[in-house]
Short mmCIF file of C-alpha atoms in Angstrom, two decimals:
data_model
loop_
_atom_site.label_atom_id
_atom_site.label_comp_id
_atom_site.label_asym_id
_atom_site.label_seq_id
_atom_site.Cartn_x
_atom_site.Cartn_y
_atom_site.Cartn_z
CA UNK A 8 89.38 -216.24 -13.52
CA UNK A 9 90.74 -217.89 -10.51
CA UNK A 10 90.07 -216.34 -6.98
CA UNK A 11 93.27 -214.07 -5.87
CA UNK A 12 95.36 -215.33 -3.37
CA UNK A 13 96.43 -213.78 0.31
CA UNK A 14 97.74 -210.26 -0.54
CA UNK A 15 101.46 -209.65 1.77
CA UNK A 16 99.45 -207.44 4.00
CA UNK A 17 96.94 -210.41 4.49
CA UNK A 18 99.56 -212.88 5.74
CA UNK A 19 101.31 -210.74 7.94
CA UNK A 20 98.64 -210.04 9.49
CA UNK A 21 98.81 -213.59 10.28
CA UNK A 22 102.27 -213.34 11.93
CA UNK A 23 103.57 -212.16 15.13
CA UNK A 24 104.51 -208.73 14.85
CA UNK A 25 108.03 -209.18 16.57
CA UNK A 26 109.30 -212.52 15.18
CA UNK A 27 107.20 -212.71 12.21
CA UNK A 28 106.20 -216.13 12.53
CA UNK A 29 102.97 -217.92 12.31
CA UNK A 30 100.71 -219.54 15.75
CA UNK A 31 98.42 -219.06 18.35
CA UNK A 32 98.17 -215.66 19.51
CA UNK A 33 97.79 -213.34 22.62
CA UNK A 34 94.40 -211.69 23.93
CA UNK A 35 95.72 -208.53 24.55
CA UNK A 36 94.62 -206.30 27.44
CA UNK A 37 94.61 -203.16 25.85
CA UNK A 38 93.10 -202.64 22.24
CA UNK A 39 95.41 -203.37 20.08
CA UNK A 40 94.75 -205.29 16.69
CA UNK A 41 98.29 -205.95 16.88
CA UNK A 42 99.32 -209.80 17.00
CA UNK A 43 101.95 -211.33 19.02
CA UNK A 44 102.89 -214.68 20.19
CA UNK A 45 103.17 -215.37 24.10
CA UNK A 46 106.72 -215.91 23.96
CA UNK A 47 107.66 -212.38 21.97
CA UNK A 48 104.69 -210.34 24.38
CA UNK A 49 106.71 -211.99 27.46
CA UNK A 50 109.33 -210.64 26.37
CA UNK A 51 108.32 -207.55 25.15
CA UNK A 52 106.78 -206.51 28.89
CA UNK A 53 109.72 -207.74 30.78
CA UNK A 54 111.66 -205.74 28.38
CA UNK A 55 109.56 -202.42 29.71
CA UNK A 56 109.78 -203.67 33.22
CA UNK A 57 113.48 -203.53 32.63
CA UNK A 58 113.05 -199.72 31.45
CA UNK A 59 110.59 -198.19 33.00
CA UNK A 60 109.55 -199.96 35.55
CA UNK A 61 106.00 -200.99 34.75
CA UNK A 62 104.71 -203.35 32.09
CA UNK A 63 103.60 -201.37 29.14
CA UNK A 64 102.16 -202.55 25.42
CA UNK A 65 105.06 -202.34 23.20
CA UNK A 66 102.73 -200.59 20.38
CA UNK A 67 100.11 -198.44 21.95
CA UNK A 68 102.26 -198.00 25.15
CA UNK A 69 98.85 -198.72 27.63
CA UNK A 70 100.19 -199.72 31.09
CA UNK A 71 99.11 -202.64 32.94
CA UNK A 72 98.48 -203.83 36.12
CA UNK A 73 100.46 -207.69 36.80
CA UNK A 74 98.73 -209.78 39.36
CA UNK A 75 98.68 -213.19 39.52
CA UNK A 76 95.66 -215.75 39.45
CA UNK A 77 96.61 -218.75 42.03
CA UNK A 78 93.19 -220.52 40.75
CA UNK A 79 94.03 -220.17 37.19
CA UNK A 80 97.62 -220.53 37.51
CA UNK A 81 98.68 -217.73 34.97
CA UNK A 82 99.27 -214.23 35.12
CA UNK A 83 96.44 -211.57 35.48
CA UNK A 84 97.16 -208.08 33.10
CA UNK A 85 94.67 -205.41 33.32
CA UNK A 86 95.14 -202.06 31.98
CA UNK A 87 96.05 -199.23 34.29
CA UNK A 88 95.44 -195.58 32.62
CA UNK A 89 96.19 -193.82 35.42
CA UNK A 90 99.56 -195.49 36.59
CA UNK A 91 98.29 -196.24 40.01
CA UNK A 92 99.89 -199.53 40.52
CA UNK A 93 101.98 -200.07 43.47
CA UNK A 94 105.76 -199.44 43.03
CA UNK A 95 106.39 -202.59 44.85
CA UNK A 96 104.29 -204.96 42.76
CA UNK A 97 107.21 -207.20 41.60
CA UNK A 98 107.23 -207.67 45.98
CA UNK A 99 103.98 -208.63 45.79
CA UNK A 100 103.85 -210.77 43.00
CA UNK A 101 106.79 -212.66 44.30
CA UNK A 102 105.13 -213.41 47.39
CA UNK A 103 101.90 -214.81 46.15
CA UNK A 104 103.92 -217.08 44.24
CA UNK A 105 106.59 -218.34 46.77
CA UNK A 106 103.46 -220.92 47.85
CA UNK A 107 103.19 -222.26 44.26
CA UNK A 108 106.61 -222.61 43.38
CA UNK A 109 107.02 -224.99 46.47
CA UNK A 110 104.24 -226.74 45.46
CA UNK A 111 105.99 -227.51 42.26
CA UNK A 112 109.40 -228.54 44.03
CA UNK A 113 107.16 -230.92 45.95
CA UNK A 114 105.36 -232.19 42.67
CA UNK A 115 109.04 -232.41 41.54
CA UNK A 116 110.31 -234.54 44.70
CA UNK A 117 107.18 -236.70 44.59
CA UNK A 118 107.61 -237.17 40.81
CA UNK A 119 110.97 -238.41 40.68
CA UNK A 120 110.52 -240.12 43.92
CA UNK A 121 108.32 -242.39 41.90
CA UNK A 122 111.02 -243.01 38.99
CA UNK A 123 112.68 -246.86 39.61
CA UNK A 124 115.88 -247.58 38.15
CA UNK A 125 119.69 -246.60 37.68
CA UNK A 126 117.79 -243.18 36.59
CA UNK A 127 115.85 -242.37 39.66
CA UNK A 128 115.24 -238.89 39.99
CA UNK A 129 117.42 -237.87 37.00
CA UNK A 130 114.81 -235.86 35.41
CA UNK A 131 114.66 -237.20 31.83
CA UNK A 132 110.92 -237.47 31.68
CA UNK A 133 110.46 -235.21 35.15
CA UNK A 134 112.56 -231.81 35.44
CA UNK A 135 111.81 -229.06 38.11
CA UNK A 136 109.87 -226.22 36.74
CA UNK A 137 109.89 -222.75 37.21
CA UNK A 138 106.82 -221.05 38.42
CA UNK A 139 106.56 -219.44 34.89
CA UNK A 140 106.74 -222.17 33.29
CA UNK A 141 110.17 -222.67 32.26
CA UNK A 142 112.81 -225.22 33.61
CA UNK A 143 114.86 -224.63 36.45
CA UNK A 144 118.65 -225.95 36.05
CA UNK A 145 121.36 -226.37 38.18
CA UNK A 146 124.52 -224.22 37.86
CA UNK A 147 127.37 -223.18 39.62
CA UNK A 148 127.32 -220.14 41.53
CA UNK A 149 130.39 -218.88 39.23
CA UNK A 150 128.33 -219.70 36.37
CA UNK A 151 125.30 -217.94 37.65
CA UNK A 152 126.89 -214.72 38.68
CA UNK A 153 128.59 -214.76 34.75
CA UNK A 154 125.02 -215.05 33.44
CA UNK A 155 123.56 -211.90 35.80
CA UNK A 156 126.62 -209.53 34.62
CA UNK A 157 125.69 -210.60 31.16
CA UNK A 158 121.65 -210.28 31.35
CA UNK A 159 122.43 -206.88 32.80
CA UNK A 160 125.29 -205.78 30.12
CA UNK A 161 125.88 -207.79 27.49
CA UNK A 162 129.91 -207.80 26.58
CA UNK A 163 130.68 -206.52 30.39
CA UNK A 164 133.83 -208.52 30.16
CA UNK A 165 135.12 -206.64 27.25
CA UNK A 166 134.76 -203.91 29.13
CA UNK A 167 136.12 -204.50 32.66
CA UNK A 168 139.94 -204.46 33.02
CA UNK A 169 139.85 -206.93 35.91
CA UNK A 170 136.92 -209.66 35.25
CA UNK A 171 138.02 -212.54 37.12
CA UNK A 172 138.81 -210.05 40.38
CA UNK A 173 135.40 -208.39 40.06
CA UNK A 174 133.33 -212.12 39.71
CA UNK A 175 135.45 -213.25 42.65
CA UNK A 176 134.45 -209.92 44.57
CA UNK A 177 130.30 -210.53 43.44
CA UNK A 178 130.82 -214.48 44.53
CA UNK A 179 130.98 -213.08 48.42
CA UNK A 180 128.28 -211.14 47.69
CA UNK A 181 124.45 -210.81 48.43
CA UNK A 182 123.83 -210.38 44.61
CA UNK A 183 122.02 -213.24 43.93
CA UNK A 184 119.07 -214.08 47.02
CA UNK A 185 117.03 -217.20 46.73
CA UNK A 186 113.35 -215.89 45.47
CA UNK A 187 111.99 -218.44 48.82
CA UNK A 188 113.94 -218.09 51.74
CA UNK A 189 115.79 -214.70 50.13
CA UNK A 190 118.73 -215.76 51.79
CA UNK A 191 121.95 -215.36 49.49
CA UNK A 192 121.20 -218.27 47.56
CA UNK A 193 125.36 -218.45 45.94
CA UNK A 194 126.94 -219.12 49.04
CA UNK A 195 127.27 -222.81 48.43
CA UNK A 196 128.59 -224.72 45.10
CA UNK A 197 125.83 -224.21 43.15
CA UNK A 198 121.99 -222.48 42.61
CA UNK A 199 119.09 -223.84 40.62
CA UNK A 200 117.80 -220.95 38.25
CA UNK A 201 115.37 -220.53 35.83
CA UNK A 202 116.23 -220.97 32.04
CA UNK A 203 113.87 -217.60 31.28
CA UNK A 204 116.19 -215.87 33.42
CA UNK A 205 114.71 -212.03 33.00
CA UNK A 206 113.03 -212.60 30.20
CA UNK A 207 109.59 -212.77 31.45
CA UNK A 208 106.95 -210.46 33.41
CA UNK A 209 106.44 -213.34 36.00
CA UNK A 210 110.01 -212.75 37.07
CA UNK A 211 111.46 -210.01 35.37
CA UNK A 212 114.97 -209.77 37.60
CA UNK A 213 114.95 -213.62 37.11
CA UNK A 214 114.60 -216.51 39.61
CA UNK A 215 116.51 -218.24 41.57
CA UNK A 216 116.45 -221.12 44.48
CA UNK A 217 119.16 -222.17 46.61
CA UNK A 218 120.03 -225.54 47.33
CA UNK A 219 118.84 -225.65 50.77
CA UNK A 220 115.57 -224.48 50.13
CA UNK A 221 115.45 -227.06 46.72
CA UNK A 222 115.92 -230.37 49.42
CA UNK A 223 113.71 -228.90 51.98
CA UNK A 224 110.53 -229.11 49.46
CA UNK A 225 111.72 -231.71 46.87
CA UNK A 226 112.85 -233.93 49.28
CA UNK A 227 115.71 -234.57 47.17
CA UNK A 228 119.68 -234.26 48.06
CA UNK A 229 121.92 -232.46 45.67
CA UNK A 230 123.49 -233.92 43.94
CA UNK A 231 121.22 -234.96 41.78
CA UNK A 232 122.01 -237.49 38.69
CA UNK A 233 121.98 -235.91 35.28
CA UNK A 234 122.13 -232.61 36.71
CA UNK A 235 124.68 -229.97 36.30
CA UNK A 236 127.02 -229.76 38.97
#
């Protein structure tokens, strides 16, 4: 008789419990057996940020503390029973990792710096990164107020009897600060902005650096080749 195979329950217990998909999974800080992939538990906590205002399991519920290791480089999650974190710990995050993410502008600047050639500085093999990770791109401060109405209400436009009067209205605005200098980072053409946008604990109202602050620690002048303008 040959040996059974992997019963259904067996390999989905090998999947992510939110995408289904097989990988390398998170050590969760609570005690869940439940598996899920870093990119779906990102999610999944900025998604409770979002709601409630505190980062929460999305199957047992446990709250957690968010702190950030600047030795490590990663975020810190420790479970928090009693809700006692501070209200303001998105403040506090953000400021103990304004000194890392210039860091990584300067890695950036030094980087491309280094590039010889027609494609100096383009970023093909070197593109600014986000303190979470992710890349940072270049838009246009229309562009970037279009993706914030959309992040926070999907089909807004559908919705709103005068669109283009209302984006107009937000561009003159102090919607969108720079996460550095938090200075209104839209006033000029364009703002570099991360492609997780709020999708992620580290930054959950997503992040954003104005131009001026991007040339003070790259080193580099907008605009930059192969960059959206």
């Amino acid at each position: 008789m040959e040996p059974a195979g992997p019963s259904p329950d067996d390999e989905a217990d090998e999947c992510c419990a939110i995408c289904f998909e097989p990988g390398v999974f998170v050590d969760l800080p609570c005690s869940c057996s439940v598996k899920y992939c870093s990119s779906c538990w990102d999610r999944a906590l900025a998604s409770s940020v979002a709601l409630r205002g505190r980062a929460h399991c999305p199957s047992c519920r446990s709250a957690f503390k968010v702190d950030y290791d600047t030795e490590r480089g990663g975020l810190l999650l420790s479970r928090d029973p009693q809700g006692n974190a501070s209200c303001d710990w998105r403040t506090q995050l953000y400021e103990k990792v304004r000194s890392v993410q210039i860091n990584k502008l300067r890695g950036f600047g030094a980087a491309a710096s280094r590039r010889t050639g027609p494609n100096r500085g383009c970023g093909c093999e070197v593109q600014p990164r986000c303190v979470c990770g992710a890349e940072l791109e270049h838009i246009s401060s229309r562009s970037r107020i279009l993706r914030l109405l959309e992040d926070m209400e999907p089909g807004w436009r559908s919705r709103v009897a005068q669109a283009d009067e209302m984006v107009e209205r937000l561009l003159d605005s102090s919607l969108v600060t720079c996460d550095l200098c938090d200075q209104v980072a839209i006033r000029a053409k364009g703002v570099w902005t991360c492609k997780a946008g709020p999708h992620t604990v580290m930054h959950p109202a997503a992040y954003d650096v104005c131009e001026s602050c991007f040339e003070a620690y790259s080193g580099m002048a907008m605009p930059l080749p192969g960059h959206v303008q």
